[in-house]
Short mmCIF file of C-alpha atoms in Angstrom, two decimals:
data_model
loop_
_atom_site.label_atom_id
_atom_site.label_comp_id
_atom_site.label_asym_id
_atom_site.label_seq_id
_atom_site.Cartn_x
_atom_site.Cartn_y
_atom_site.Cartn_z
CA PRO S 1 -15.27 0.28 -37.66
CA VAL S 2 -15.46 2.12 -34.62
CA MET S 3 -14.17 -0.98 -32.41
CA SER S 4 -11.07 -1.18 -35.32
CA SER S 5 -10.17 2.53 -34.00
CA LEU S 6 -10.88 2.32 -29.88
CA ARG S 7 -9.26 -0.80 -30.50
CA HIS S 8 -5.30 0.72 -29.06
CA LEU S 9 -7.25 1.76 -25.97
CA ILE S 10 -8.77 -1.29 -24.56
CA LEU S 11 -5.89 -2.48 -22.35
CA THR S 12 -8.13 -5.54 -21.65
CA PRO S 13 -8.51 -8.32 -24.12
CA ASP S 14 -11.55 -9.67 -22.99
CA ILE S 15 -14.59 -7.47 -23.87
CA TYR S 16 -17.88 -7.73 -24.59
CA THR S 17 -19.70 -6.99 -28.55
CA HIS S 18 -22.45 -8.21 -27.86
CA LEU S 19 -24.89 -6.58 -25.02
CA ASP S 20 -26.87 -9.11 -23.74
CA PRO S 21 -23.68 -11.07 -22.13
CA PHE S 22 -22.97 -7.95 -21.21
CA LEU S 23 -26.01 -7.13 -19.25
CA GLU S 24 -25.36 -11.06 -17.90
CA ARG S 25 -21.83 -9.73 -16.70
CA VAL S 26 -22.83 -6.67 -14.85
CA GLU S 27 -25.91 -8.41 -12.95
CA ARG S 28 -24.04 -11.64 -11.37
CA ASP S 29 -21.27 -8.79 -10.33
CA ARG S 30 -23.17 -5.74 -9.04
CA TYR S 31 -23.04 -7.19 -5.08
CA THR S 32 -19.67 -9.21 -4.94
CA PHE S 33 -17.73 -6.22 -6.67
CA GLN S 34 -16.40 -4.58 -3.22
CA PRO S 35 -14.13 -1.76 -3.92
CA PHE S 36 -10.14 -1.75 -3.36
CA GLY S 37 -8.09 0.02 -0.42
CA THR S 38 -9.23 1.58 2.05
CA LYS S 39 -12.48 3.02 2.93
CA ILE S 40 -11.39 6.82 4.41
CA HIS S 41 -14.26 8.40 4.66
CA GLN S 42 -18.34 8.04 3.78
CA TYR S 43 -20.81 10.95 3.43
CA THR S 44 -24.41 10.77 2.85
CA LEU S 45 -26.10 13.92 0.83
CA ASP S 46 -29.22 15.29 1.71
CA ASN S 47 -31.77 12.95 -0.64
CA SER S 48 -30.05 10.21 0.96
CA ASP S 49 -27.53 9.08 -1.67
CA THR S 50 -24.88 7.43 0.69
CA PHE S 51 -20.80 7.72 -0.76
CA GLU S 52 -17.95 6.11 0.43
CA ILE S 53 -14.16 6.77 -0.85
CA PHE S 54 -10.95 4.26 -0.69
CA TRP S 55 -7.62 5.16 -0.61
CA LEU S 56 -5.02 2.82 -2.32
CA PRO S 57 -1.50 2.98 -3.07
CA PHE S 58 -0.15 0.81 -5.85
CA ALA S 59 2.69 -0.07 -4.30
CA GLU S 60 0.04 -2.52 -2.00
CA ALA S 61 -2.70 -3.22 -4.85
CA PRO S 62 -3.77 -6.92 -5.77
CA ALA S 63 -3.48 -8.13 -9.67
CA GLU S 64 -6.95 -7.64 -9.33
CA PHE S 65 -6.86 -3.91 -8.50
CA PHE S 66 -4.57 -3.35 -11.55
CA GLU S 67 -7.06 -5.34 -14.17
CA TRP S 68 -10.04 -3.36 -12.44
CA HIS S 69 -7.87 -0.07 -12.84
CA LYS S 70 -7.21 -1.38 -17.03
CA ARG S 71 -10.72 -0.83 -17.58
CA ALA S 72 -11.75 2.82 -15.41
CA GLN S 73 -8.50 4.31 -17.16
CA ILE S 74 -10.60 4.33 -20.32
CA HIS S 75 -13.07 6.79 -19.00
CA VAL S 76 -10.24 9.43 -18.49
CA ILE S 77 -9.14 9.13 -22.15
CA PHE S 78 -12.18 9.35 -23.79
CA ASN S 79 -13.05 12.61 -20.72
CA ILE S 80 -10.30 14.57 -20.31
CA ASP S 81 -8.65 16.50 -23.45
CA GLY S 82 -4.98 15.30 -23.45
CA ALA S 83 -5.12 12.78 -20.79
CA ASN S 84 -2.22 9.62 -20.95
CA PHE S 85 -2.41 6.13 -19.26
CA ILE S 86 -0.39 6.56 -16.64
CA GLU S 87 2.21 4.06 -15.25
CA ASP S 88 0.83 1.54 -13.60
CA SER S 89 4.01 -0.84 -12.29
CA ASP S 90 5.70 2.33 -10.47
CA THR S 91 4.79 2.27 -6.67
CA ARG S 92 4.84 6.04 -6.15
CA TRP S 93 1.31 5.98 -7.54
CA GLU S 94 -2.39 6.20 -5.31
CA ILE S 95 -5.59 6.09 -6.23
CA TYR S 96 -8.36 7.81 -4.82
CA CYS S 97 -11.63 6.53 -5.98
CA LEU S 98 -15.52 7.64 -5.05
CA PHE S 99 -18.26 5.13 -5.30
CA GLN S 100 -21.95 5.28 -4.54
CA SER S 101 -23.22 2.82 -1.80
CA ILE S 102 -26.76 1.75 -3.10
CA PRO S 103 -28.07 -1.38 -0.59
CA ASN S 104 -30.09 -4.11 -2.52
CA PRO S 105 -33.57 -3.09 -1.74
CA LEU S 106 -34.58 -6.56 -1.12
CA ASN S 107 -31.42 -7.45 1.03
CA PRO S 108 -29.86 -3.95 2.43
CA ARG S 109 -27.05 -6.30 3.39
CA GLU S 110 -26.06 -6.09 0.01
CA ILE S 111 -24.17 -3.37 -1.67
CA GLU S 112 -23.81 -2.22 -4.85
CA TYR S 113 -21.13 0.29 -5.63
CA VAL S 114 -20.84 1.96 -8.46
CA CYS S 115 -17.85 3.97 -9.54
CA VAL S 116 -18.28 7.57 -9.57
CA GLY S 117 -15.27 9.02 -9.99
CA TYR S 118 -11.43 8.57 -9.25
CA CYS S 119 -7.78 10.19 -9.03
CA THR S 120 -4.57 9.24 -9.17
CA VAL S 121 -1.82 10.86 -7.26
CA TYR S 122 2.14 10.81 -7.19
CA ARG S 123 4.07 10.55 -4.70
CA PHE S 124 7.30 12.23 -5.38
CA TYR S 125 10.77 13.76 -3.05
CA CYS S 126 10.71 17.76 -2.12
CA PHE S 127 13.83 18.37 -0.82
CA PRO S 128 15.00 18.98 1.87
CA ASP S 129 13.50 16.07 3.32
CA LYS S 130 9.60 15.10 2.61
CA THR S 131 7.57 13.81 0.15
CA ARG S 132 4.27 15.84 -1.18
CA LEU S 133 1.78 14.43 -3.72
#
């Protein structure tokens, strides 16, 4: 009953309804996922947690990004009252994603990227000669 109520919000056909296959997929992708876009900033907290901010205009986004975005934007609906999905075919959208980067303790060259937040902004024209976000 829960899945039938949520089905209209889930924009991708390939979802997991059992825990074991889901956990296998998470483990398989754990150190192979790379954030989309250009890293524009990185910072480290006092407790040594490292975070990286990536920026990507939708006009330059690969097809794989849109599949990721369809999965990520469901969290907006669950967490922001009155939120809606954006029209991701509009190339004036840009996205900023914040990822925590966690090195693999067994192989520090492998990095796990955990998305901890993102923000989409819309570039629009502002009279007389400027564009704004």
